Amino acid sequence: MVDATGFLKFDRQTPPRRPVDLRLLDWKEVYLTRDTGEDAVFPVQAVREQAARCMDCGIPFCHHGCPLGNLIPEWNDLARRDDWQEAIERLHATNNFPEFTGKLCPAPCESACVLNLDNAPVTIKNIEWEIIDQAFLNGWVTPQPPAELTGKKVAVVGSGPAGLAAAQQLTRAGHEVTVYERDDRIGGLIRYGIPEFKMEKRHLDRRLDQMRAEGTRFVTDVNVGGTGEGAVTTEQLREEFDAVVLAIGTPIARDLPLPGRDLAGVHFAMEFLPGGNLEALGELDDPPINARGKNVVIIGGGDTGADCLGTALRQGAATVAQLDYKPAPAGSRPQDNPWPTYEMILRVSPAHEEGGDRLFAVNTERFLDDGEGNVRALEVVEIEVVDGKRQPKPGSTRELPADLVLLALGYTGPETTGLVEQLGCGVDERGRVARDDEYMSTTPGVFVAGDMGRGQSLIVWAIAEGRAAAGAVDNWLTGNSMLPRPVTPRAVPLS
């Protein structure tokens, strides 16, 4: 039985973050964590008290917020009772990588928590990562190789969260799985897009060690569908494998084609962030795009922009400004954004605590030249809403100094030339790779998982899609499957 009065006895409390002046000196995670020895700062008992706040609602709306179908009330109560081993069993039953979601997911489950009616939801994310930390500390995360092999071979192209989830599920089902990645290391955006201070790559690496021990094969530095040394042609792919899972995400960044866009010093966020990750790991002293000593302007108010902000501050930028063309969100849930939908409120990430200016309702008009082909400033204008329409505010045009401009405006879609085209996969009206209710593309035996079929989304949706696509592949190969399918290709977030 749950503690029915836990939410009355304990207030919502989250683990403390490391002091700003200290964390700007390194690239370590901003939160004090159990697996790095800071137990006294937020003891296990404090986590158990937070878990006791879960009411085990008759209708657990947290389930509706989570596409993975995580058994949240169940593992909350197990954590409350100090039964961490059973808790990780329940957590792993629905989530291959709870350390990824526990650190990186924006937690739509917490927005849907019944206690969020009073703006104090259960700290589901923190409990989740405590469970997985306890599991690794106690040696409960072990390889789970299949009892027998099916003789079927599956290629997974792309090693982000969707591809890794699909690969692990299919390997455990007994198929021989090979994951292809065109970068030099496995992980996709988790490896090169997520800064070290949000999730240290050791968490990714230990999962990859588990997957290798289970039998998954990884091949890096390979361009599937390309040409040249090390390339794998689509003909080779179809000849060698019984099924193919495409999980290459949506790498085409949204551009800002304004006057001066071609000036030196204007870059996409994903041209900047990988260098910061290599610098964080001590593998690169001077990244090709370095914010050190520069006036940095980030265009885009989302998480990627915040990642650029934290990276630029750690590199020693002189000034940093993050621009958002939208007005500042409200501090509490608006009336037209009712519970249990994901609340669109002003969120302050750890990076925003660390410095820089955050400017809302500002639109960029042009990039200004220093006379030598380099960007020196942005011409920006404030935006106001008149009669329901956004328009420039008279007299608000000004210059914003900028030696380095980073475009963090999201992604427009997957690459549909090359591999996708060669495989004969169709594309839908939104530029995504088309697929049916079984995650299969218009080419038989070629399946599509993650953002390239769904569009730009969250890590929790990518893992859910990888798991679901694996179930569809297993069923297609064997005629029957016990692998779970938490979401359908057309499922959408709670709204």
Short mmCIF file of C-alpha atoms in Angstrom, two decimals:
data_model
loop_
_atom_site.label_atom_id
_atom_site.label_comp_id
_atom_site.label_asym_id
_atom_site.label_seq_id
_atom_site.Cartn_x
_atom_site.Cartn_y
_atom_site.Cartn_z
CA MET A 1 0.00 0.00 0.00
CA VAL A 2 1.18 3.53 -0.72
CA ASP A 3 1.55 6.18 1.94
CA ALA A 4 -1.79 7.90 1.35
CA THR A 5 -0.71 10.96 3.34
CA GLY A 6 2.82 11.29 1.98
CA PHE A 7 1.99 14.33 -0.11
CA LEU A 8 0.72 16.05 3.03
CA LYS A 9 3.81 15.25 5.10
CA PHE A 10 6.52 16.06 2.55
CA ASP A 11 6.97 19.09 0.31
CA ARG A 12 8.35 18.75 -3.19
CA GLN A 13 12.15 18.87 -3.07
CA THR A 14 14.77 18.25 -5.77
CA PRO A 15 18.48 17.47 -5.50
CA PRO A 16 20.67 20.57 -5.27
CA ARG A 17 22.78 21.75 -8.16
CA ARG A 18 26.47 22.39 -7.84
CA PRO A 19 27.34 26.06 -7.15
CA VAL A 20 27.43 28.11 -10.36
CA ASP A 21 30.94 29.48 -9.77
CA LEU A 22 32.27 25.93 -9.43
CA ARG A 23 30.44 24.27 -12.27
CA LEU A 24 31.53 26.93 -14.75
CA LEU A 25 35.11 25.80 -14.08
CA ASP A 26 34.51 22.32 -15.48
CA TRP A 27 32.16 20.28 -17.66
CA LYS A 28 30.78 17.92 -15.02
CA GLU A 29 27.05 17.43 -14.56
CA VAL A 30 25.36 20.32 -12.80
CA TYR A 31 23.55 18.09 -10.30
CA LEU A 32 25.17 16.45 -7.31
CA THR A 33 24.56 12.75 -7.85
CA ARG A 34 24.60 9.52 -5.89
CA ASP A 35 27.04 7.71 -8.16
CA THR A 36 29.73 10.38 -7.70
CA GLY A 37 29.58 10.16 -3.92
CA GLU A 38 27.53 13.19 -2.86
CA ASP A 39 25.14 11.09 -0.76
CA ALA A 40 25.16 13.42 2.23
CA VAL A 41 23.86 16.33 0.14
CA PHE A 42 20.59 14.63 -0.82
CA PRO A 43 20.46 11.32 1.08
CA VAL A 44 18.54 8.28 -0.08
CA GLN A 45 15.99 8.91 2.67
CA ALA A 46 15.14 12.25 1.04
CA VAL A 47 14.44 10.47 -2.25
CA ARG A 48 12.26 7.92 -0.46
CA GLU A 49 10.25 10.78 1.07
CA GLN A 50 9.74 12.27 -2.36
CA ALA A 51 8.56 8.88 -3.64
CA ALA A 52 6.12 8.72 -0.70
CA ARG A 53 4.37 11.80 -2.15
CA CYS A 54 2.97 9.64 -4.98
CA MET A 55 -0.72 8.92 -4.31
CA ASP A 56 -1.01 5.91 -6.67
CA CYS A 57 -4.04 7.60 -8.23
CA GLY A 58 -6.95 5.48 -9.36
CA ILE A 59 -6.33 6.93 -12.81
CA PRO A 60 -2.58 7.62 -12.97
CA PHE A 61 -2.46 10.57 -15.35
CA CYS A 62 1.35 10.40 -15.29
CA HIS A 63 0.91 7.37 -17.57
CA HIS A 64 -0.90 9.56 -20.08
CA GLY A 65 2.01 11.99 -20.10
CA CYS A 66 4.63 9.28 -20.71
CA PRO A 67 4.72 7.61 -24.15
CA LEU A 68 6.84 4.76 -22.73
CA GLY A 69 4.02 3.68 -20.44
CA ASN A 70 6.36 3.76 -17.44
CA LEU A 71 4.87 2.09 -14.36
CA ILE A 72 5.44 5.24 -12.35
CA PRO A 73 3.25 4.69 -9.26
CA GLU A 74 4.60 1.14 -8.93
CA TRP A 75 8.28 2.06 -8.88
CA ASN A 76 7.60 5.14 -6.81
CA ASP A 77 6.17 2.92 -4.07
CA LEU A 78 9.03 0.44 -4.38
CA ALA A 79 11.48 3.31 -3.95
CA ARG A 80 9.52 4.50 -0.91
CA ARG A 81 9.87 1.01 0.59
CA ASP A 82 13.63 0.94 -0.13
CA ASP A 83 13.20 -1.95 -2.58
CA TRP A 84 15.47 -0.57 -5.29
CA GLN A 85 16.13 -3.90 -7.00
CA GLU A 86 12.47 -4.53 -7.68
CA ALA A 87 12.09 -0.86 -8.65
CA ILE A 88 14.68 -1.17 -11.43
CA GLU A 89 12.95 -4.33 -12.67
CA ARG A 90 9.72 -2.37 -13.08
CA LEU A 91 11.53 0.60 -14.62
CA HIS A 92 13.47 -1.51 -17.11
CA ALA A 93 10.26 -3.28 -18.09
CA THR A 94 9.24 -0.18 -20.03
CA ASN A 95 12.42 1.86 -20.52
CA ASN A 96 15.74 0.63 -21.90
CA PHE A 97 17.63 3.75 -20.82
CA PRO A 98 16.13 5.39 -17.72
CA GLU A 99 19.36 7.28 -17.06
CA PHE A 100 18.88 9.09 -20.40
CA THR A 101 15.28 10.07 -19.72
CA GLY A 102 15.94 10.78 -16.03
CA LYS A 103 18.53 13.37 -17.00
CA LEU A 104 17.29 14.67 -20.36
CA CYS A 105 13.51 14.30 -20.62
CA PRO A 106 11.42 17.44 -19.88
CA ALA A 107 9.10 15.20 -17.85
CA PRO A 108 5.62 15.43 -19.39
CA CYS A 109 4.75 12.83 -16.73
CA GLU A 110 5.24 15.47 -14.01
CA SER A 111 3.04 17.96 -15.86
CA ALA A 112 0.31 15.28 -15.85
CA CYS A 113 0.78 14.36 -12.17
CA VAL A 114 -2.39 14.99 -10.15
CA LEU A 115 -0.35 16.90 -7.57
CA ASN A 116 0.54 19.36 -10.31
CA LEU A 117 -2.98 20.72 -9.89
CA ASP A 118 -1.31 22.43 -6.91
CA ASN A 119 1.96 23.08 -8.83
CA ALA A 120 3.88 20.52 -6.79
CA PRO A 121 4.12 17.27 -8.79
CA VAL A 122 6.00 14.19 -7.65
CA THR A 123 9.70 14.45 -8.57
CA ILE A 124 9.35 11.56 -11.02
CA LYS A 125 12.54 12.30 -12.97
CA ASN A 126 14.70 12.45 -9.86
CA ILE A 127 13.28 9.21 -8.49
CA GLU A 128 13.86 7.58 -11.87
CA TRP A 129 17.53 8.46 -11.97
CA GLU A 130 17.96 7.46 -8.31
CA ILE A 131 16.59 4.01 -9.17
CA ILE A 132 19.03 3.55 -12.05
CA ASP A 133 21.95 4.95 -10.03
CA GLN A 134 21.20 2.43 -7.28
CA ALA A 135 20.98 -0.32 -9.89
CA PHE A 136 24.40 0.44 -11.36
CA LEU A 137 25.98 0.93 -7.93
CA ASN A 138 24.72 -2.47 -6.79
CA GLY A 139 25.54 -4.36 -9.99
CA TRP A 140 21.96 -5.07 -10.97
CA VAL A 141 22.37 -3.84 -14.56
CA THR A 142 23.78 -6.84 -16.38
CA PRO A 143 23.79 -8.04 -19.99
CA GLN A 144 20.67 -9.93 -21.08
CA PRO A 145 21.74 -11.99 -24.09
CA PRO A 146 19.03 -14.01 -25.84
CA ALA A 147 18.51 -17.61 -24.83
CA GLU A 148 18.53 -18.65 -28.50
CA LEU A 149 19.06 -17.04 -31.90
CA THR A 150 16.48 -16.79 -34.67
CA GLY A 151 18.95 -16.80 -37.54
CA LYS A 152 17.59 -13.45 -38.74
CA LYS A 153 19.81 -10.42 -39.30
CA VAL A 154 18.72 -6.81 -38.79
CA ALA A 155 20.55 -3.60 -39.67
CA VAL A 156 19.83 -0.46 -37.65
CA VAL A 157 21.01 2.73 -39.35
CA GLY A 158 21.53 5.48 -36.81
CA SER A 159 22.61 5.20 -33.18
CA GLY A 160 20.53 7.82 -31.39
CA PRO A 161 18.02 6.81 -28.70
CA ALA A 162 15.51 5.36 -31.19
CA GLY A 163 18.13 3.26 -32.96
CA LEU A 164 19.71 2.04 -29.72
CA ALA A 165 16.35 1.10 -28.19
CA ALA A 166 15.35 -0.82 -31.32
CA ALA A 167 18.72 -2.55 -31.47
CA GLN A 168 18.64 -3.68 -27.84
CA GLN A 169 15.10 -5.01 -28.10
CA LEU A 170 15.82 -6.90 -31.33
CA THR A 171 19.07 -8.35 -29.98
CA ARG A 172 17.30 -9.62 -26.88
CA ALA A 173 14.65 -11.18 -29.13
CA GLY A 174 17.39 -13.33 -30.68
CA HIS A 175 18.15 -11.50 -33.91
CA GLU A 176 21.67 -10.67 -35.06
CA VAL A 177 21.75 -6.87 -34.99
CA THR A 178 24.29 -4.49 -36.50
CA VAL A 179 24.09 -0.76 -35.78
CA TYR A 180 25.65 1.55 -38.38
CA GLU A 181 26.74 5.10 -37.49
CA ARG A 182 28.42 7.58 -39.83
CA ASP A 183 30.12 9.48 -36.97
CA ASP A 184 33.25 8.14 -35.35
CA ARG A 185 31.38 7.04 -32.21
CA ILE A 186 28.02 5.60 -31.27
CA GLY A 187 25.32 7.76 -29.71
CA GLY A 188 24.01 10.24 -32.27
CA LEU A 189 22.75 13.44 -30.67
CA ILE A 190 23.24 11.93 -27.21
CA ARG A 191 26.96 11.74 -27.97
CA TYR A 192 27.58 14.99 -29.82
CA GLY A 193 24.50 17.15 -29.25
CA ILE A 194 23.92 16.81 -25.49
CA PRO A 195 26.57 18.72 -23.51
CA GLU A 196 28.59 16.89 -20.90
CA PHE A 197 27.19 19.10 -18.14
CA LYS A 198 23.69 17.75 -18.86
CA MET A 199 24.69 14.09 -19.09
CA GLU A 200 28.22 12.80 -18.84
CA LYS A 201 29.03 10.38 -21.65
CA ARG A 202 30.09 7.68 -19.21
CA HIS A 203 26.36 6.97 -18.78
CA LEU A 204 26.06 6.30 -22.50
CA ASP A 205 29.28 4.27 -22.66
CA ARG A 206 28.29 1.86 -19.91
CA ARG A 207 25.01 1.15 -21.72
CA LEU A 208 26.90 0.48 -24.94
CA ASP A 209 29.13 -1.96 -23.03
CA GLN A 210 25.99 -3.76 -21.90
CA MET A 211 24.64 -3.91 -25.45
CA ARG A 212 27.93 -5.25 -26.83
CA ALA A 213 27.92 -7.97 -24.18
CA GLU A 214 24.38 -8.90 -25.24
CA GLY A 215 25.53 -9.34 -28.84
CA THR A 216 24.73 -6.07 -30.60
CA ARG A 217 27.41 -5.16 -33.13
CA PHE A 218 28.38 -1.52 -33.72
CA VAL A 219 30.04 -0.15 -36.84
CA THR A 220 31.14 3.49 -36.94
CA ASP A 221 32.58 5.79 -39.61
CA VAL A 222 30.35 4.24 -42.23
CA ASN A 223 28.13 6.07 -44.69
CA VAL A 224 25.26 3.74 -45.51
CA GLY A 225 24.05 4.45 -49.02
CA GLY A 226 27.14 6.52 -49.78
CA THR A 227 30.24 5.96 -51.84
CA GLY A 228 33.93 5.72 -51.16
CA GLU A 229 36.03 3.73 -48.74
CA GLY A 230 34.05 2.15 -45.91
CA ALA A 231 30.66 2.91 -47.44
CA VAL A 232 27.88 0.33 -47.38
CA THR A 233 25.65 0.38 -50.44
CA THR A 234 21.91 -0.14 -50.19
CA GLU A 235 22.34 -3.26 -52.32
CA GLN A 236 24.74 -4.71 -49.75
CA LEU A 237 22.36 -3.75 -46.96
CA ARG A 238 19.38 -5.54 -48.49
CA GLU A 239 21.41 -8.59 -49.47
CA GLU A 240 23.01 -9.10 -46.06
CA PHE A 241 20.07 -8.29 -43.77
CA ASP A 242 16.55 -9.62 -43.49
CA ALA A 243 15.22 -6.27 -42.22
CA VAL A 244 16.45 -2.69 -41.95
CA VAL A 245 15.49 -0.10 -39.33
CA LEU A 246 16.11 3.52 -40.30
CA ALA A 247 16.63 5.78 -37.27
CA ILE A 248 18.72 8.67 -38.55
CA GLY A 249 16.70 11.47 -36.98
CA THR A 250 16.09 14.91 -38.47
CA PRO A 251 19.57 16.37 -38.96
CA ILE A 252 18.59 19.16 -41.38
CA ALA A 253 18.73 22.32 -39.27
CA ARG A 254 16.27 25.16 -39.75
CA ASP A 255 18.11 28.13 -41.29
CA LEU A 256 17.55 31.88 -41.00
CA PRO A 257 18.01 33.25 -44.55
CA LEU A 258 18.41 36.93 -43.73
CA PRO A 259 20.80 39.52 -45.22
CA GLY A 260 24.31 38.73 -44.01
CA ARG A 261 23.64 35.04 -43.32
CA ASP A 262 26.80 34.08 -45.21
CA LEU A 263 29.09 36.14 -42.98
CA ALA A 264 31.86 34.32 -41.11
CA GLY A 265 30.89 33.63 -37.52
CA VAL A 266 27.27 32.57 -38.16
CA HIS A 267 26.82 28.85 -37.47
CA PHE A 268 24.21 26.23 -36.73
CA ALA A 269 24.09 25.01 -33.14
CA MET A 270 25.08 21.51 -34.18
CA GLU A 271 28.23 22.89 -35.81
CA PHE A 272 29.17 24.32 -32.41
CA LEU A 273 28.08 21.77 -29.79
CA PRO A 274 30.14 18.74 -30.91
CA GLY A 275 33.37 20.71 -30.48
CA GLY A 276 32.31 21.64 -26.97
CA ASN A 277 31.73 17.98 -26.15
CA LEU A 278 35.18 17.02 -27.42
CA GLU A 279 36.68 19.86 -25.40
CA ALA A 280 34.79 18.66 -22.31
CA LEU A 281 36.29 15.19 -22.72
CA GLY A 282 39.80 16.60 -23.05
CA GLU A 283 40.09 15.48 -26.66
CA LEU A 284 40.22 18.96 -28.21
CA ASP A 285 42.02 21.97 -26.74
CA ASP A 286 40.75 24.53 -29.22
CA PRO A 287 37.43 23.67 -30.93
CA PRO A 288 37.02 24.93 -34.51
CA ILE A 289 34.14 27.15 -33.30
CA ASN A 290 35.15 28.63 -29.96
CA ALA A 291 33.23 31.19 -27.89
CA ARG A 292 36.25 32.24 -25.86
CA GLY A 293 36.38 36.03 -25.48
CA LYS A 294 33.54 36.61 -27.94
CA ASN A 295 30.17 38.30 -27.85
CA VAL A 296 27.86 35.36 -28.50
CA VAL A 297 24.24 35.60 -29.63
CA ILE A 298 22.06 32.48 -29.70
CA ILE A 299 18.94 32.69 -31.84
CA GLY A 300 16.37 30.25 -30.50
CA GLY A 301 14.81 30.00 -27.06
CA GLY A 302 14.61 26.22 -26.64
CA ASP A 303 16.73 23.54 -25.01
CA THR A 304 19.33 23.52 -27.78
CA GLY A 305 19.79 27.26 -27.29
CA ALA A 306 20.29 26.67 -23.55
CA ASP A 307 22.86 23.98 -24.37
CA CYS A 308 24.74 26.51 -26.49
CA LEU A 309 24.50 29.03 -23.65
CA GLY A 310 26.05 26.70 -21.08
CA THR A 311 28.77 25.64 -23.52
CA ALA A 312 29.66 29.23 -24.46
CA LEU A 313 29.90 30.24 -20.79
CA ARG A 314 32.24 27.35 -20.03
CA GLN A 315 34.42 28.30 -22.98
CA GLY A 316 34.80 31.80 -21.56
CA ALA A 317 32.54 33.95 -23.75
CA ALA A 318 32.70 37.69 -23.05
CA THR A 319 28.92 38.06 -23.28
CA VAL A 320 26.06 35.74 -24.20
CA ALA A 321 22.51 36.59 -25.22
CA GLN A 322 19.76 34.10 -26.08
CA LEU A 323 16.97 35.46 -28.28
CA ASP A 324 13.41 34.16 -28.45
CA TYR A 325 10.95 35.72 -30.91
CA LYS A 326 8.04 34.71 -28.67
CA PRO A 327 6.94 36.71 -25.62
CA ALA A 328 8.10 35.39 -22.25
CA PRO A 329 5.81 32.54 -21.12
CA ALA A 330 3.74 32.95 -17.99
CA GLY A 331 5.14 31.85 -14.65
CA SER A 332 2.17 29.56 -14.03
CA ARG A 333 -0.07 27.41 -16.19
CA PRO A 334 -2.27 29.54 -18.53
CA GLN A 335 -6.01 28.89 -18.63
CA ASP A 336 -5.86 27.71 -22.25
CA ASN A 337 -3.19 25.12 -21.30
CA PRO A 338 -5.13 22.97 -18.82
CA TRP A 339 -3.87 20.10 -16.71
CA PRO A 340 -2.89 17.34 -17.53
CA THR A 341 -1.31 18.66 -20.76
CA TYR A 342 2.35 19.67 -20.78
CA GLU A 343 2.43 23.12 -19.22
CA MET A 344 3.86 25.89 -21.38
CA ILE A 345 5.43 28.04 -18.67
CA LEU A 346 8.69 29.92 -18.22
CA ARG A 347 11.37 27.36 -17.42
CA VAL A 348 14.80 28.25 -16.11
CA SER A 349 17.37 25.64 -17.05
CA PRO A 350 20.65 25.27 -15.14
CA ALA A 351 22.40 27.09 -18.01
CA HIS A 352 20.16 30.13 -17.53
CA GLU A 353 21.26 30.30 -13.88
CA GLU A 354 24.87 30.53 -14.96
CA GLY A 355 24.80 33.84 -16.82
CA GLY A 356 23.94 35.56 -20.07
CA ASP A 357 20.90 37.58 -21.07
CA ARG A 358 17.61 36.04 -22.08
CA LEU A 359 15.67 38.29 -24.46
CA PHE A 360 12.05 37.60 -25.38
CA ALA A 361 9.86 39.06 -28.14
CA VAL A 362 12.91 40.00 -30.18
CA ASN A 363 13.18 39.40 -33.90
CA THR A 364 16.41 39.35 -35.91
CA GLU A 365 16.30 41.54 -39.04
CA ARG A 366 19.81 41.12 -40.48
CA PHE A 367 23.41 40.13 -39.72
CA LEU A 368 25.79 43.10 -39.86
CA ASP A 369 29.23 43.02 -41.50
CA ASP A 370 32.46 44.30 -39.93
CA GLY A 371 33.72 45.24 -43.40
CA GLU A 372 35.93 42.17 -43.68
CA GLY A 373 33.31 39.48 -44.14
CA ASN A 374 32.79 38.75 -40.44
CA VAL A 375 29.67 39.24 -38.38
CA ARG A 376 29.97 42.12 -35.88
CA ALA A 377 26.35 42.57 -34.73
CA LEU A 378 22.71 41.72 -35.28
CA GLU A 379 20.04 44.22 -36.14
CA VAL A 380 17.09 43.29 -33.95
CA VAL A 381 13.66 44.72 -33.29
CA GLU A 382 11.26 44.20 -30.41
CA ILE A 383 7.91 42.60 -31.18
CA GLU A 384 4.54 43.57 -29.75
CA VAL A 385 1.07 42.12 -30.22
CA VAL A 386 -1.56 44.50 -31.59
CA ASP A 387 -5.09 43.24 -32.24
CA GLY A 388 -3.81 39.69 -31.93
CA LYS A 389 -1.06 40.16 -34.51
CA ARG A 390 2.68 40.25 -33.92
CA GLN A 391 4.39 43.30 -35.37
CA PRO A 392 7.59 45.33 -34.89
CA LYS A 393 7.47 47.84 -32.06
CA PRO A 394 8.14 51.33 -33.49
CA GLY A 395 11.47 52.81 -32.48
CA SER A 396 12.79 49.56 -30.97
CA THR A 397 15.31 48.63 -33.69
CA ARG A 398 18.85 48.36 -32.34
CA GLU A 399 22.18 46.61 -32.84
CA LEU A 400 23.27 43.72 -30.66
CA PRO A 401 27.06 43.08 -30.67
CA ALA A 402 27.91 39.60 -31.95
CA ASP A 403 31.22 37.99 -32.93
CA LEU A 404 29.63 34.53 -32.91
CA VAL A 405 26.01 33.78 -33.81
CA LEU A 406 24.51 30.35 -33.18
CA LEU A 407 21.27 29.29 -34.87
CA ALA A 408 19.27 27.02 -32.56
CA LEU A 409 15.96 27.02 -34.39
CA GLY A 410 15.22 23.32 -34.47
CA TYR A 411 15.22 20.95 -37.42
CA THR A 412 13.14 20.79 -40.57
CA GLY A 413 13.25 17.06 -41.21
CA PRO A 414 15.28 14.01 -42.22
CA GLU A 415 17.64 13.63 -45.14
CA THR A 416 15.46 12.15 -47.85
CA THR A 417 18.06 11.99 -50.60
CA GLY A 418 20.81 9.39 -50.65
CA LEU A 419 19.92 6.41 -48.45
CA VAL A 420 16.17 7.01 -48.21
CA GLU A 421 15.88 7.68 -51.92
CA GLN A 422 18.00 4.68 -52.87
CA LEU A 423 15.90 2.38 -50.72
CA GLY A 424 12.80 3.65 -52.50
CA CYS A 425 11.12 4.90 -49.32
CA GLY A 426 8.28 7.38 -49.82
CA VAL A 427 8.03 10.74 -48.09
CA ASP A 428 4.85 12.24 -46.63
CA GLU A 429 3.47 15.75 -47.06
CA ARG A 430 5.51 17.04 -44.12
CA GLY A 431 8.81 15.73 -45.45
CA ARG A 432 8.99 12.79 -43.04
CA VAL A 433 9.73 9.26 -44.21
CA ALA A 434 6.32 7.65 -44.70
CA ARG A 435 5.39 4.52 -42.79
CA ASP A 436 2.35 2.37 -42.09
CA ASP A 437 0.82 1.27 -38.80
CA GLU A 438 3.57 -1.37 -38.49
CA TYR A 439 6.39 1.20 -38.76
CA MET A 440 7.22 -0.12 -42.24
CA SER A 441 8.14 2.31 -44.98
CA THR A 442 6.80 2.01 -48.50
CA THR A 443 9.67 -0.42 -49.13
CA PRO A 444 8.94 -3.89 -47.67
CA GLY A 445 11.37 -4.87 -44.93
CA VAL A 446 12.53 -1.30 -44.29
CA PHE A 447 11.18 0.16 -41.04
CA VAL A 448 11.30 3.73 -39.73
CA ALA A 449 11.70 4.74 -36.07
CA GLY A 450 12.09 8.02 -34.24
CA ASP A 451 12.20 11.58 -35.48
CA MET A 452 12.63 10.75 -39.17
CA GLY A 453 9.13 9.31 -39.15
CA ARG A 454 7.56 11.37 -36.36
CA GLY A 455 9.28 14.70 -36.83
CA GLN A 456 11.40 16.51 -34.26
CA SER A 457 10.39 15.27 -30.82
CA LEU A 458 11.61 14.29 -27.34
CA ILE A 459 14.06 11.60 -26.25
CA VAL A 460 11.27 9.74 -24.45
CA TRP A 461 9.31 9.51 -27.71
CA ALA A 462 12.42 8.30 -29.56
CA ILE A 463 12.96 5.44 -27.09
CA ALA A 464 9.24 4.57 -27.21
CA GLU A 465 9.32 4.50 -31.02
CA GLY A 466 12.48 2.37 -31.05
CA ARG A 467 10.84 -0.17 -28.77
CA ALA A 468 7.61 -0.17 -30.79
CA ALA A 469 9.40 -0.48 -34.13
CA ALA A 470 11.41 -3.40 -32.74
CA GLY A 471 8.15 -5.18 -31.94
CA ALA A 472 6.92 -4.60 -35.48
CA VAL A 473 10.19 -5.89 -36.99
CA ASP A 474 10.20 -8.97 -34.77
CA ASN A 475 6.62 -9.75 -35.75
CA TRP A 476 7.42 -9.32 -39.45
CA LEU A 477 10.45 -11.60 -39.22
CA THR A 478 8.94 -14.36 -37.11
CA GLY A 479 5.16 -14.03 -37.49
CA ASN A 480 4.74 -13.43 -33.78
CA SER A 481 6.29 -11.13 -31.18
CA MET A 482 6.14 -10.60 -27.44
CA LEU A 483 8.07 -7.33 -27.64
CA PRO A 484 6.04 -4.37 -26.33
CA ARG A 485 4.80 -1.59 -28.57
CA PRO A 486 4.20 1.41 -26.29
CA VAL A 487 3.16 3.81 -29.08
CA THR A 488 1.72 3.67 -32.57
CA PRO A 489 3.30 5.63 -35.42
CA ARG A 490 0.42 8.11 -35.29
CA ALA A 491 0.24 8.57 -31.53
CA VAL A 492 0.58 12.18 -30.41
CA PRO A 493 1.41 13.81 -27.06
CA LEU A 494 -1.40 14.55 -24.64
CA SER A 495 -2.94 17.88 -25.67
#
